[in-house]
Each structure stands twice: as structure tokens, then as C-alpha cells.
Coordinates of C-alpha atoms in Angstrom, one line a residue:
X1 CA 53.4 115.5 -32.3
X2 CA 50.6 115.3 -29.8
X3 CA 48.9 112.7 -27.6
X4 CA 46.1 115.2 -26.7
X5 CA 47.7 115.8 -23.3
X6 CA 51.0 117.3 -24.3
X7 CA 53.1 118.0 -27.4
X8 CA 56.6 117.5 -28.6
X9 CA 58.5 119.4 -31.3
X10 CA 61.2 117.7 -33.3
X11 CA 63.7 119.5 -35.5
X12 CA 64.4 118.5 -39.1
X13 CA 67.7 117.2 -37.8
X14 CA 66.1 114.6 -35.6
X15 CA 66.3 116.4 -32.2
X16 CA 63.3 116.5 -29.8
X17 CA 63.7 120.1 -28.7
X18 CA 60.4 120.6 -26.8
X19 CA 58.4 118.3 -24.6
X20 CA 56.5 119.2 -21.4
X21 CA 55.2 116.5 -19.1
X22 CA 52.5 115.4 -18.3
X23 CA 50.5 118.4 -19.7
X24 CA 50.9 121.1 -22.3
X25 CA 51.6 123.6 -19.6
X26 CA 53.9 121.4 -17.4
X27 CA 57.6 122.2 -17.1
X28 CA 59.7 121.0 -20.0
X29 CA 61.8 117.9 -20.0
X30 CA 63.3 118.8 -23.3
X31 CA 63.5 122.6 -23.7
X32 CA 66.4 123.3 -26.1
X33 CA 63.9 125.4 -28.0
X34 CA 64.4 128.1 -25.4
X35 CA 68.0 127.4 -24.3
X36 CA 70.7 125.1 -25.6
X37 CA 71.3 123.8 -22.1
X38 CA 67.6 123.0 -21.4
X39 CA 67.5 119.4 -22.8
X40 CA 67.0 117.5 -26.0
X41 CA 67.0 114.1 -27.6
X42 CA 69.0 113.7 -30.7
X43 CA 68.5 110.6 -33.0
X44 CA 70.1 111.1 -36.4
X45 CA 72.8 109.7 -38.7
X46 CA 76.4 110.3 -37.6
X47 CA 77.6 111.2 -41.1
X48 CA 76.4 114.1 -43.3
X49 CA 72.8 113.6 -44.5
X50 CA 69.8 115.1 -46.2
X51 CA 66.4 114.9 -44.6
X52 CA 62.8 114.9 -45.8
X53 CA 59.8 114.6 -43.5
X54 CA 56.1 114.5 -43.4
X55 CA 53.3 113.2 -41.2
X56 CA 52.1 109.6 -41.8
X57 CA 48.9 110.2 -43.7
X58 CA 45.9 111.3 -41.5
X59 CA 48.0 111.3 -38.3
X60 CA 50.3 113.4 -36.2
X61 CA 52.9 110.7 -36.4
X62 CA 56.1 112.1 -37.9
X63 CA 58.2 110.2 -40.5
X64 CA 61.7 111.6 -41.5
X65 CA 63.8 110.0 -44.2
X66 CA 67.6 110.5 -43.8
X67 CA 69.9 109.8 -46.7
X68 CA 73.7 109.5 -46.4
X69 CA 76.4 108.3 -48.8
X70 CA 76.1 104.8 -47.3
X71 CA 72.3 104.4 -47.2
X72 CA 69.0 105.6 -46.0
X73 CA 66.9 105.2 -42.9
X74 CA 63.4 106.4 -41.8
X75 CA 62.8 107.6 -38.3
X76 CA 59.2 107.5 -37.2
X77 CA 58.3 109.6 -34.1
X78 CA 55.0 109.6 -32.1
X79 CA 53.6 110.4 -28.8
X80 CA 51.8 107.2 -27.9
X81 CA 48.0 107.1 -27.7
X82 CA 46.4 104.8 -25.2
X83 CA 46.5 101.3 -26.7
X84 CA 43.3 100.4 -28.5
X85 CA 41.9 104.0 -28.2
X86 CA 39.9 104.9 -31.3
X87 CA 37.7 107.6 -32.7
X88 CA 36.7 110.3 -30.2
X89 CA 38.3 108.4 -27.3
X90 CA 41.9 109.0 -28.4
X91 CA 43.7 111.1 -25.9
X92 CA 41.2 110.5 -23.0
X93 CA 44.1 108.7 -21.3
X94 CA 47.7 109.0 -22.3
X95 CA 50.7 106.7 -21.6
X96 CA 52.9 109.9 -21.7
X97 CA 55.4 108.0 -23.8
X98 CA 57.6 109.2 -26.7
X99 CA 58.2 106.6 -29.3
X100 CA 61.0 106.6 -31.8
X101 CA 61.6 103.9 -34.4
X102 CA 64.5 103.6 -36.9
X103 CA 64.0 101.5 -40.1
X104 CA 66.7 100.7 -42.6
X105 CA 65.7 101.5 -46.1
X106 CA 68.9 101.2 -48.2
X107 CA 72.4 100.2 -47.5
X108 CA 73.5 100.7 -43.9
X109 CA 73.6 103.8 -41.8
X110 CA 75.5 104.5 -38.6
X111 CA 73.3 106.6 -36.2
X112 CA 74.0 108.4 -33.0
X113 CA 71.7 109.2 -30.1
X114 CA 72.0 111.5 -27.1
X115 CA 69.1 111.5 -24.6
X116 CA 69.6 114.6 -22.5
X117 CA 66.6 115.5 -20.4
X118 CA 66.8 118.6 -18.2
X119 CA 63.9 118.8 -15.8
X120 CA 61.9 121.9 -14.7
X121 CA 62.8 124.0 -17.7
X122 CA 66.5 123.0 -17.5
X123 CA 67.0 123.6 -13.8
X124 CA 67.9 120.0 -13.0
X125 CA 70.2 117.4 -14.5
X126 CA 69.1 113.8 -13.9
X127 CA 71.0 110.8 -12.7
X128 CA 70.5 107.7 -14.8
X129 CA 70.4 104.2 -13.5
X130 CA 70.1 100.9 -15.3
X131 CA 71.9 99.0 -18.0
X132 CA 71.4 97.7 -21.5
X133 CA 67.7 97.6 -22.4
X134 CA 66.2 99.7 -19.5
X135 CA 67.2 103.0 -18.0
X136 CA 65.5 105.2 -15.5
X137 CA 65.9 108.8 -14.2
X138 CA 64.0 110.3 -11.2
X139 CA 64.3 114.0 -10.3
X140 CA 61.7 115.7 -8.2
X141 CA 58.2 115.4 -9.6
X142 CA 59.2 113.6 -12.8
X143 CA 60.5 110.1 -13.5
X144 CA 61.5 108.8 -16.9
X145 CA 62.0 105.2 -18.1
X146 CA 63.8 104.5 -21.4
X147 CA 63.7 101.1 -23.0
X148 CA 65.7 100.2 -26.1
X149 CA 67.9 97.4 -27.4
X150 CA 70.7 99.9 -28.2
X151 CA 73.7 99.8 -25.9
X152 CA 73.8 103.2 -24.2
X153 CA 76.2 104.7 -21.6
X154 CA 75.4 107.3 -18.9
X155 CA 77.5 110.4 -18.9
X156 CA 76.8 113.6 -17.0
X157 CA 73.1 113.4 -17.1
X158 CA 73.0 112.1 -20.7
X159 CA 72.5 108.7 -22.2
X160 CA 74.7 108.3 -25.3
X161 CA 75.2 105.6 -27.9
X162 CA 75.8 104.7 -31.5
X163 CA 74.5 101.8 -33.6
X164 CA 74.2 100.7 -37.2
X165 CA 71.0 99.9 -39.1
X166 CA 70.9 98.0 -42.4
X167 CA 68.1 97.7 -44.9
X168 CA 65.1 95.9 -43.5
X169 CA 66.3 96.2 -39.8
X170 CA 64.4 98.1 -37.1
X171 CA 65.4 99.6 -33.8
X172 CA 63.0 101.2 -31.3
X173 CA 63.1 103.5 -28.3
X174 CA 60.3 104.2 -25.8
X175 CA 60.8 107.1 -23.3
X176 CA 57.9 107.2 -20.8
X177 CA 56.9 109.5 -17.9
X178 CA 55.5 108.2 -14.7
X179 CA 54.8 109.9 -11.3
X180 CA 58.0 109.1 -9.4
X181 CA 56.5 107.5 -6.4
X182 CA 54.3 105.1 -8.3
X183 CA 54.9 101.9 -10.1
X184 CA 56.2 102.7 -13.5
X185 CA 54.1 100.0 -15.1
X186 CA 57.0 98.2 -16.7
X187 CA 58.4 98.8 -20.2
X188 CA 55.1 98.9 -22.1
X189 CA 54.4 97.8 -25.6
X190 CA 57.3 97.5 -28.1
X191 CA 57.8 100.8 -29.8
X192 CA 57.0 99.4 -33.2
X193 CA 53.7 98.0 -32.1
X194 CA 52.8 101.2 -30.1
X195 CA 53.6 103.3 -33.1
X196 CA 51.3 101.3 -35.4
X197 CA 48.6 101.4 -32.8
X198 CA 49.0 105.2 -32.5
X199 CA 48.8 105.5 -36.3
X200 CA 45.6 103.5 -36.2
X201 CA 44.2 105.6 -33.4
X202 CA 44.8 108.9 -35.3
X203 CA 43.4 107.4 -38.6
X204 CA 40.3 106.3 -36.8
X205 CA 39.7 109.9 -35.6
X206 CA 40.4 111.2 -39.1
X207 CA 38.0 108.7 -40.7
X208 CA 35.2 110.2 -38.6
X209 CA 35.9 113.7 -39.9
X210 CA 36.0 113.3 -43.7
X211 CA 32.7 115.1 -44.3
X212 CA 34.4 118.3 -45.6
X213 CA 34.6 118.2 -49.4
X214 CA 35.2 121.8 -50.1
X215 CA 38.3 123.7 -51.4
X216 CA 41.7 122.8 -50.2
X217 CA 40.7 119.5 -48.6
X218 CA 44.3 118.5 -47.7
X219 CA 45.1 121.7 -45.9
X220 CA 41.8 121.7 -44.0
X221 CA 42.2 118.2 -42.8
X222 CA 45.8 118.8 -41.7
X223 CA 44.6 121.9 -39.8
X224 CA 41.8 119.9 -38.2
X225 CA 44.4 117.4 -37.0
X226 CA 46.5 120.2 -35.6
X227 CA 43.5 121.6 -33.7
X228 CA 42.7 118.2 -32.3
X229 CA 46.4 117.8 -31.3
X230 CA 46.1 121.1 -29.4
X231 CA 43.1 119.8 -27.5
X232 CA 43.5 118.5 -24.0
X233 CA 41.2 115.6 -24.6
X234 CA 40.3 114.8 -20.9
X235 CA 38.4 118.1 -20.7
X236 CA 38.0 119.4 -24.2
X237 CA 40.0 122.6 -23.6
X238 CA 42.1 123.8 -26.5
X239 CA 45.5 125.5 -25.9
X240 CA 46.3 128.5 -28.0
X241 CA 49.7 126.9 -28.9
X242 CA 52.0 124.2 -27.7
X243 CA 54.9 126.5 -26.6
X244 CA 55.8 129.4 -24.4
X245 CA 57.9 132.5 -25.2
X246 CA 58.6 132.0 -28.9
X247 CA 59.0 135.7 -29.8
X248 CA 56.9 138.0 -31.9
X249 CA 60.2 139.8 -32.7
X250 CA 63.6 138.0 -32.6
X251 CA 65.6 139.4 -29.7
X252 CA 62.5 141.2 -28.4
X253 CA 60.5 140.9 -25.2
X254 CA 57.0 140.2 -26.6
X255 CA 57.3 136.5 -25.5
X256 CA 54.2 135.0 -24.0
X257 CA 53.0 131.7 -22.7
X258 CA 50.2 130.3 -24.9
X259 CA 49.8 126.9 -23.3
X260 CA 46.4 127.8 -21.9
X261 CA 42.8 127.7 -23.0
X262 CA 41.5 131.1 -24.1
X263 CA 37.7 131.1 -24.4
X264 CA 38.0 133.0 -27.7
X265 CA 40.4 130.5 -29.2
X266 CA 38.4 127.5 -28.0
X267 CA 35.2 128.9 -29.4
X268 CA 36.8 129.8 -32.8
X269 CA 38.4 126.4 -32.8
X270 CA 35.1 124.7 -32.4
X271 CA 33.7 126.7 -35.3
X272 CA 36.6 125.6 -37.5
X273 CA 36.3 122.0 -36.4
X274 CA 32.6 122.2 -37.4
X275 CA 33.6 123.5 -40.8
X276 CA 36.1 120.6 -41.0
X277 CA 33.2 118.2 -40.2
X278 CA 34.4 117.6 -36.6
X279 CA 31.4 118.7 -34.6
X280 CA 31.5 116.1 -31.8
X281 CA 33.8 118.1 -29.5
X282 CA 31.1 120.7 -28.7
X283 CA 29.4 119.0 -25.8
X284 CA 32.7 118.4 -24.0
X285 CA 33.7 122.0 -24.5
X286 CA 30.5 123.4 -23.0
X287 CA 30.9 120.9 -20.1
X288 CA 34.4 122.1 -19.5
X289 CA 33.4 125.8 -19.9
X290 CA 30.6 125.7 -17.3
X291 CA 32.9 123.8 -14.9
X292 CA 35.8 126.2 -15.4
X293 CA 33.7 129.4 -15.2
X294 CA 31.5 128.3 -12.2
X295 CA 29.0 130.9 -11.1
X296 CA 29.6 134.0 -13.2
X297 CA 27.3 136.5 -11.5
X298 CA 28.1 140.2 -12.1
X299 CA 31.8 139.8 -12.3
X300 CA 33.5 140.1 -15.7
X301 CA 34.0 136.7 -17.4
X302 CA 37.6 135.4 -17.1
X303 CA 38.9 135.1 -20.6
X304 CA 41.2 132.1 -20.2
X305 CA 41.9 129.1 -18.0
X306 CA 44.2 126.2 -17.5
X307 CA 43.4 123.0 -19.4
X308 CA 41.6 121.6 -16.3
X309 CA 39.9 124.9 -15.5
X310 CA 42.6 126.5 -13.3
X311 CA 41.9 130.2 -12.8
X312 CA 45.1 131.7 -11.4
X313 CA 47.6 131.8 -14.3
X314 CA 49.9 134.4 -12.8
X315 CA 52.9 135.1 -14.9
X316 CA 56.6 134.9 -13.9
X317 CA 59.9 134.8 -15.8
X318 CA 62.5 132.0 -16.0
X319 CA 65.6 134.2 -15.9
X320 CA 68.0 131.2 -16.1
X321 CA 66.9 130.6 -19.8
X322 CA 68.5 132.4 -22.7
X323 CA 65.3 132.4 -24.7
X324 CA 64.7 131.5 -28.3
X325 CA 67.6 133.0 -30.2
X326 CA 68.3 135.3 -27.3
X327 CA 64.7 136.6 -27.0
X328 CA 64.1 137.3 -23.3
X329 CA 62.4 137.1 -20.9
X330 CA 61.0 133.6 -21.0
X331 CA 57.6 133.6 -19.4
X332 CA 55.5 131.0 -17.7
X333 CA 51.9 131.9 -17.0
X334 CA 50.1 134.7 -18.6
X335 CA 48.7 137.8 -16.8
X336 CA 46.1 138.3 -19.6
X337 CA 43.8 136.2 -17.3
X338 CA 43.2 139.3 -15.3
X339 CA 42.0 141.4 -18.3
X340 CA 38.5 142.4 -19.3
X341 CA 37.9 141.4 -22.9
X342 CA 34.3 141.8 -24.0
X343 CA 34.7 140.1 -27.4
X344 CA 34.8 136.7 -25.7
X345 CA 31.0 137.0 -24.9
X346 CA 30.2 137.1 -28.5
X347 CA 32.6 134.3 -29.5
X348 CA 31.0 131.9 -27.0
X349 CA 27.5 132.6 -28.0
X350 CA 28.5 132.5 -31.7
X351 CA 29.8 129.0 -31.1
X352 CA 26.7 128.0 -29.1
X353 CA 24.4 129.1 -31.9
X354 CA 26.5 127.5 -34.6
X355 CA 26.7 124.2 -32.7
X356 CA 23.2 124.2 -31.4
X357 CA 22.2 121.0 -33.1
X358 CA 25.1 119.2 -31.3
X359 CA 24.6 120.8 -27.8
X360 CA 20.8 121.3 -27.5
X361 CA 19.0 120.8 -25.3
X362 CA 21.4 122.8 -23.2
X363 CA 22.1 121.7 -19.7
X364 CA 20.8 124.0 -17.0
X365 CA 24.3 125.1 -16.2
X366 CA 24.9 126.0 -19.9
X367 CA 21.6 127.8 -20.1
X368 CA 22.5 129.9 -17.1
X369 CA 26.0 130.6 -18.4
X370 CA 24.8 131.7 -21.9
X371 CA 22.0 133.9 -20.4
X372 CA 24.5 135.5 -18.0
X373 CA 26.9 136.3 -20.9
X374 CA 24.1 137.8 -22.9
X375 CA 23.1 139.9 -19.9
X376 CA 26.7 141.0 -19.4
X377 CA 26.9 142.1 -23.1
X378 CA 23.7 144.1 -22.7
X379 CA 25.0 145.7 -19.4
X380 CA 28.7 146.1 -20.1
X381 CA 29.1 146.7 -23.8
X382 CA 29.8 150.4 -23.3
X383 CA 32.8 149.6 -21.0
X384 CA 36.3 150.0 -22.3
X385 CA 38.4 146.8 -22.3
X386 CA 41.8 145.4 -23.3
X387 CA 40.6 144.3 -26.8
X388 CA 41.3 141.0 -28.5
X389 CA 45.0 141.9 -28.9
X390 CA 45.3 142.0 -25.1
X391 CA 46.7 145.5 -24.8
X392 CA 48.5 146.0 -21.5
X393 CA 48.1 149.8 -21.5
X394 CA 45.0 151.9 -21.0
X395 CA 41.6 150.2 -21.8
X396 CA 39.8 151.6 -24.8
X397 CA 36.5 151.3 -26.7
X398 CA 37.7 148.8 -29.2
X399 CA 35.4 148.4 -32.2
X400 CA 35.8 144.6 -32.4
X401 CA 34.8 144.3 -28.7
X402 CA 31.6 146.2 -29.3
X403 CA 30.8 144.3 -32.5
X404 CA 31.2 141.0 -30.6
X405 CA 28.9 142.3 -27.9
X406 CA 26.4 142.8 -30.7
X407 CA 27.1 139.2 -31.8
X408 CA 26.5 137.9 -28.2
X409 CA 23.1 139.6 -28.1
X410 CA 22.2 138.6 -31.7
X411 CA 22.9 135.0 -31.1
X412 CA 21.3 134.9 -27.7
X413 CA 18.1 136.3 -29.3
X414 CA 18.2 133.5 -31.9
X415 CA 18.8 130.9 -29.1
X416 CA 16.2 132.4 -26.7
X417 CA 13.8 129.4 -27.0
X418 CA 16.6 127.1 -25.9
X419 CA 17.7 129.2 -22.9
X420 CA 14.9 128.7 -20.4
X421 CA 12.8 131.0 -18.4
X422 CA 15.7 133.5 -17.7
X423 CA 16.0 134.5 -21.4
X424 CA 15.2 138.1 -22.0
X425 CA 15.0 138.5 -25.8
X426 CA 13.2 141.8 -25.8
X427 CA 15.8 143.4 -23.5
X428 CA 18.6 141.9 -25.6
X429 CA 16.9 143.3 -28.8
X430 CA 16.9 146.8 -27.4
X431 CA 20.6 146.5 -26.4
X432 CA 21.5 145.0 -29.8
X433 CA 20.0 148.0 -31.5
X434 CA 21.9 150.4 -29.3
X435 CA 25.2 148.6 -29.9
X436 CA 24.7 148.6 -33.7
X437 CA 23.8 152.3 -33.9
X438 CA 26.8 153.3 -31.7
X439 CA 29.3 151.3 -33.7
X440 CA 28.1 152.6 -37.0
X441 CA 28.3 156.1 -35.7
X442 CA 31.4 156.2 -33.5
X443 CA 33.7 153.6 -35.1
X444 CA 33.6 155.3 -38.6
X445 CA 36.5 157.5 -39.3
X446 CA 36.0 160.0 -42.2
X447 CA 39.8 160.7 -42.4
X448 CA 40.7 157.0 -42.6
X449 CA 37.7 156.2 -44.9
X450 CA 37.2 153.1 -42.8
X451 CA 35.9 151.7 -39.5
X452 CA 38.8 152.4 -37.1
X453 CA 40.1 150.1 -34.4
X454 CA 38.6 152.1 -31.6
X455 CA 35.9 154.7 -31.1
X456 CA 37.2 158.2 -31.8
X457 CA 40.3 157.0 -33.5
X458 CA 41.6 157.3 -37.1
X459 CA 43.9 154.3 -36.8
X460 CA 43.2 151.1 -38.7
X461 CA 43.1 147.8 -37.0
X462 CA 42.7 144.5 -38.8
X463 CA 40.2 143.2 -36.2
X464 CA 37.5 145.2 -37.9
X465 CA 37.6 142.6 -40.7
X466 CA 35.5 140.4 -38.4
X467 CA 32.5 142.7 -39.0
X468 CA 31.2 140.9 -42.2
X469 CA 32.4 137.5 -41.0
X470 CA 30.0 137.6 -38.0
X471 CA 27.1 139.2 -39.9
X472 CA 27.3 142.7 -38.5
X473 CA 27.6 144.2 -42.0
X474 CA 27.7 142.7 -45.5
X475 CA 31.1 142.9 -47.1
X476 CA 29.8 144.9 -50.0
X477 CA 28.3 147.6 -47.8
X478 CA 30.0 150.8 -49.1
X479 CA 31.6 151.6 -45.8
X480 CA 32.6 148.0 -45.1
X481 CA 34.0 147.7 -48.6
X482 CA 36.0 150.9 -48.1
X483 CA 37.3 149.4 -44.8
X484 CA 38.4 146.2 -46.5
X485 CA 40.2 148.1 -49.2
X486 CA 41.8 150.3 -46.6
X487 CA 43.2 147.3 -44.7
X488 CA 44.4 145.7 -47.9
X489 CA 46.1 148.9 -49.1
X490 CA 47.6 150.2 -45.8
X491 CA 48.1 147.2 -43.5
X492 CA 49.5 144.6 -45.8
X493 CA 53.1 143.8 -46.6
X494 CA 53.2 141.3 -49.4
X495 CA 50.5 138.8 -48.7
X496 CA 50.4 139.4 -45.0
X497 CA 48.1 141.7 -43.0
X498 CA 49.5 143.5 -39.9
X499 CA 47.2 144.1 -37.0
X500 CA 47.8 147.8 -37.0
X501 CA 50.2 150.3 -38.6
X502 CA 53.7 149.7 -37.2
X503 CA 52.9 146.1 -36.0
X504 CA 56.1 144.0 -36.0
X505 CA 55.0 141.3 -38.4
X506 CA 52.1 139.9 -40.4
X507 CA 49.4 138.2 -38.3
X508 CA 48.2 135.1 -40.0
X509 CA 44.6 134.9 -38.8
X510 CA 44.1 138.6 -39.9
X511 CA 45.5 137.6 -43.3
X512 CA 43.0 134.7 -43.6
X513 CA 40.2 137.1 -42.5
X514 CA 41.1 139.3 -45.4
X515 CA 40.7 136.3 -47.7
X516 CA 37.2 135.8 -46.3
X517 CA 36.3 139.4 -46.7
X518 CA 37.5 139.6 -50.3
X519 CA 35.6 136.5 -51.1
X520 CA 32.4 137.9 -49.5
X521 CA 32.9 141.1 -51.4
X522 CA 32.8 139.3 -54.7
X523 CA 36.6 139.4 -55.3
X524 CA 36.9 135.6 -55.3
X525 CA 39.8 135.3 -57.7
X526 CA 41.8 137.8 -55.6
X527 CA 40.9 136.0 -52.5
X528 CA 42.0 132.6 -53.9
X529 CA 45.3 134.1 -55.0
X530 CA 45.8 135.5 -51.6
X531 CA 45.0 132.2 -49.9
X532 CA 47.4 130.3 -52.1
X533 CA 50.3 132.6 -51.2
X534 CA 49.5 132.3 -47.5
X535 CA 49.6 128.5 -47.8
X536 CA 53.2 128.8 -49.1
X537 CA 54.2 130.5 -45.8
X538 CA 53.6 127.3 -43.8
X539 CA 56.6 125.1 -42.9
X540 CA 57.3 121.8 -44.6
X541 CA 54.7 120.0 -42.5
X542 CA 52.0 122.6 -43.3
X543 CA 52.2 124.1 -39.7
X544 CA 51.8 127.8 -38.9
X545 CA 52.9 129.9 -36.0
X546 CA 51.1 133.1 -35.0
X547 CA 52.9 135.5 -37.3
X548 CA 55.3 135.7 -40.2
X549 CA 58.1 138.2 -40.9
X550 CA 57.2 139.8 -44.3
X551 CA 60.8 140.4 -45.2
X552 CA 62.3 137.0 -44.4
X553 CA 59.2 134.7 -44.5
X554 CA 60.3 133.4 -41.1
X555 CA 57.5 132.3 -38.8
X556 CA 57.3 134.1 -35.4
X557 CA 55.4 133.6 -32.2
X558 CA 54.2 130.5 -30.5
X559 CA 53.8 127.3 -32.5
X560 CA 51.8 125.6 -33.9
X561 CA 49.2 128.3 -33.4
X562 CA 45.5 127.4 -33.1
X563 CA 44.4 130.8 -34.3
X564 CA 46.3 130.5 -37.5
X565 CA 44.9 127.1 -38.4
X566 CA 41.4 128.3 -37.5
X567 CA 41.8 131.1 -40.0
X568 CA 43.0 128.7 -42.7
X569 CA 40.0 126.4 -42.2
X570 CA 37.4 129.2 -42.2
X571 CA 39.0 130.9 -45.2
X572 CA 39.0 127.6 -47.2
X573 CA 35.3 127.1 -46.4
X574 CA 34.5 130.7 -47.3
X575 CA 36.2 130.2 -50.7
X576 CA 34.1 127.1 -51.2
X577 CA 30.9 128.9 -50.2
X578 CA 31.6 131.8 -52.5
X579 CA 32.7 129.8 -55.5
X580 CA 30.0 127.2 -55.4
X581 CA 27.1 129.0 -53.8
X582 CA 26.8 126.2 -51.2
X583 CA 25.7 126.7 -47.7
X584 CA 27.9 125.2 -45.0
X585 CA 25.6 122.3 -44.5
X586 CA 26.0 121.4 -48.2
X587 CA 29.8 121.5 -47.9
X588 CA 30.0 118.9 -45.2

């Protein structure tokens, strides 16, 4: 669930196990996802049950049907949108309220609830005050107010209670955040009314984005909703995922905080939203980008920011948390903000070119930024960097980074007439030619029979699949086709593509890139089969994490992952394009 400011994750057993307030990257109030003692909110039948769940159509409002021997109930969960907010205005302001409504469907069911917040990632246990109908807890920088007709009792930092719901009856809960030294604004709207208003808000957004009529419409629209849900609507920044420290390997240490806005992810997300007929977010992104970046000058572009443009995202560990299934350390912050990653230059200019009809005429600040990025690509493309997989060892000449510098120059040349007097298309053309010639010569490995992941290497890397996707080479170019086949034959496990030989798990966006490459190479039936198998790897709600364990099918890494849903949307469009012969403008 999302209110376009923060996100909550609810288990199939009715427990809210993750909610950070008031922003995606704030400390958690419910953090059981990372430690059993870090807080949760259980609302479920007391007796044995089965559960089925899905989102209410065209929304991120969750509905779970629980069935017991005595009857059935539906629990509807939502993060409240601002009352009356519709269309592109949803999420601009958030009540920061978690809504839960129980509806009796058949017979009568006894339910139990335990509201167990633990503030600051589980460091602090609250003291509740209040009585029937209204409870409040205030600890440090967070205050919560719970309103419900259910009779609850405070016990050791928890609120607990039980109640019975018969067919046709409804019971609601509203748990709201407020800054602790301000007026809490009272109880707010009844949960049932607020849920219906939130449903209407999400549907009004979805109604504006129904232009995509290509392949796999249902999955594309669900992914578009997920991407919107990962958008911090006040600024237009898109977080890479809603969580921190969900591991790439169970029990391992590759646990990173993804609740920040990577320029790469935001740019690719905008491209996917455009495919999904959601182009209106572009202007707000470029406004946020220019404000976050400020004056670039000669310094390398910072690759990621906080959702309101914060620059210092220094990483530290939360040693008091056990980690997801004992995967430690738990990290907050991400030191990747200090890295040089040259590919981001190309991703931003790619997005600017793709979305030019929505964002031109460019503001003076955007013109200056795009020109500066093109100049950096022309000047720095020969520099080694950390690559798009954010290697923390020695910088290298990664092929994908060089290719994306070519993209930066290529798209800047195409945009030159819109970039003002500082545009230098002739200089950019010279540099573009140099980049292309160098990549074709130094990235090719005769022994691998493919373009390698880095210059002078024989090791495959799935990031080279981007080459035909950005127009650097056609997919049926003999060497590119050989590369695609090498990745398919040597980096795949089942229907999943690993980033490199020995990678821990299958990386979903790489797997969707392979679908696109196969389709572009004329292997459309194979691409479609591959895509269908990837869809089966999502959870029951159609959500994807970053990676999947090929052996178990278990999703790994932070969740839900913007990158994975971007890959799904773009692969669905590519299949549409290659099976119908339509251009993108015809698909929308």
C-alpha cells in the first residue's frame, strides 16, 4: 500500500509488518519485516483460516478475504489519500493514516487485533493513553492516534482486543501519524468513508492512464500503479523500493537501503510510465532533478538523492535488528551516493528526449543541466567508474557505462535545438563517434564470442543487453546477436538471467531485457514464452522484488522493486511493437 509519501507492507496473515513515517525513508513504526521485536499490527481471525487477497481494481487498496469454519470476513487496508484528491493531485498531501476495515460476509467470525508499534526501527516502546474509541502514543518525534469502536486494552506497549463480526456488519480502524507537538487534528473521517475516498482517488489516477492498449494490459497497468506508489508525489522523486535491507542472499550481508531516488531508476521509471500512458509526471521530475542537483559544474553528477533532494545519504548499520531471516547487517543510508556512475548521464538524456513533447520548452535550469551532462559525457566517457551494479571495489571501464555515455551524446545532439546557446552538437558528434568506435573495438571479446562487461575482459555481463534497447546496435547485428545468445546460454538459470557468472540469483530487469532483445532479434515466440514464465514469478499481488532464487522461486532483495516493474512494462511494450509492427505512439 502507498499514499505516495510512504508505504506499508501487509502479510497474507493480516499483519502490517512494515510502515515508515512520514516518508519512505523515515524510521519504521512497524518493522517486524526486519526483526520480530520491531513492531507490527495484527488484524486477523482468531481461529484457523484460509486467506485470499488482491488489490481493489485500479488501486493500491488491499482486500483480503478470510474464511473460517464459522464464516467469512473481508479486511480492506489502505494508506489514506488526502480527502477529495483526484487525478494527478493524489499524494501531494497525505494524512499519513493507515485505514483498516473489517466487513462480515458470511456467518460470524471472531477476530483478534494487536497494535504493537515500535518507534525508530524498534528502539522505543510506546506508552498508550486513552480509552474506548480513541488512543494515542507519543514517543520522541512520532505521535500516533488510533480511533476505533473496538474495546482495546493497553499492555506493555501494545493495544490488544478481540471482537466478533457478523454478516453485513462493519468495524473500522484509523491509525494516524502527527508531529507530536502539533494539534493532531482530531479523529479524521470514518475509516469506511476514507477508504472509499481513497479508492476513488486511485481510480481517478488510473482513469487518466488507460491509453496503453498493447500486450499484457493488466500487468502493465498494475506495474504502473506500483511505480506511482513508489513516487514521492510532493517532489516527483521515485524510490528504488519501499524497503531497506531485504537480502540478495538469505543470511548474507548484501543488504542495502533502497528508499532513495536513483537518477537511473527515476529516468527509467519515467520511460516506463510513458509506455504505460502516464506521461504527466515528466515536468515534476525535471523540476525535482534540477533542484536536487543544483549547479553541476565540473564535478561528477551525484547518482542518487533523498526524496526531497537530500545529498548526504551516509550509510550506517542498525546492529540491534536481527535482519530479515537473520540477514545482517541492517543498513540505513546508502554509500553508493559517493560513487561515479557514468551511465546515469545517458539515462537522464534518454528520458529528456523520449519525453520532450511533455517537457519542452525546457526551463533554463533544465537546459543548463542537460548541456552540462552532455559535456560531462564528452569529457569523462573514458574514465573508469563503479558501473550500474554499483561495484564497491576497483573502478573499471564498464561497457554499459560507455554505451550510456554514447546515448547521452546521441540524445543531446537530437535535442540540440531545444538546449539553448550553450549546445555544442558538433563537439558532441565527434565524441559520440569516438565512444562508438572504442566500444566496438575494446568491448568485444573473441574468446567469449560476445561483448564483455568491461573493456579488456572476457566475462559476460547482462548489462550489455541494453545495447540494442538504446539504439547503439541493432539486435540482429551479428556480434550483438552472438552476445544475446551468449547471455541466454551462459547466464540463465531457468527463465532468469544472472547479472554475471556466479551471481547469487536471477536479476529480474535483466531477464526482462533479454525478452526485449529476443523480440528485437526476431525471436518473438521465444520472447513471449520467456515473458510469460517471468510473470509467474511475481507474488499473488503481481509484485516483484529485485531478484529471484532460481532454485526455490523465492523473491530476494528489496520490495517492491521499481527496476523490476520498469522491466516488465518495457518488455510488454516491446512484444507489442514486435508483434504488431506498431510504433509506441500507436500503442498508446
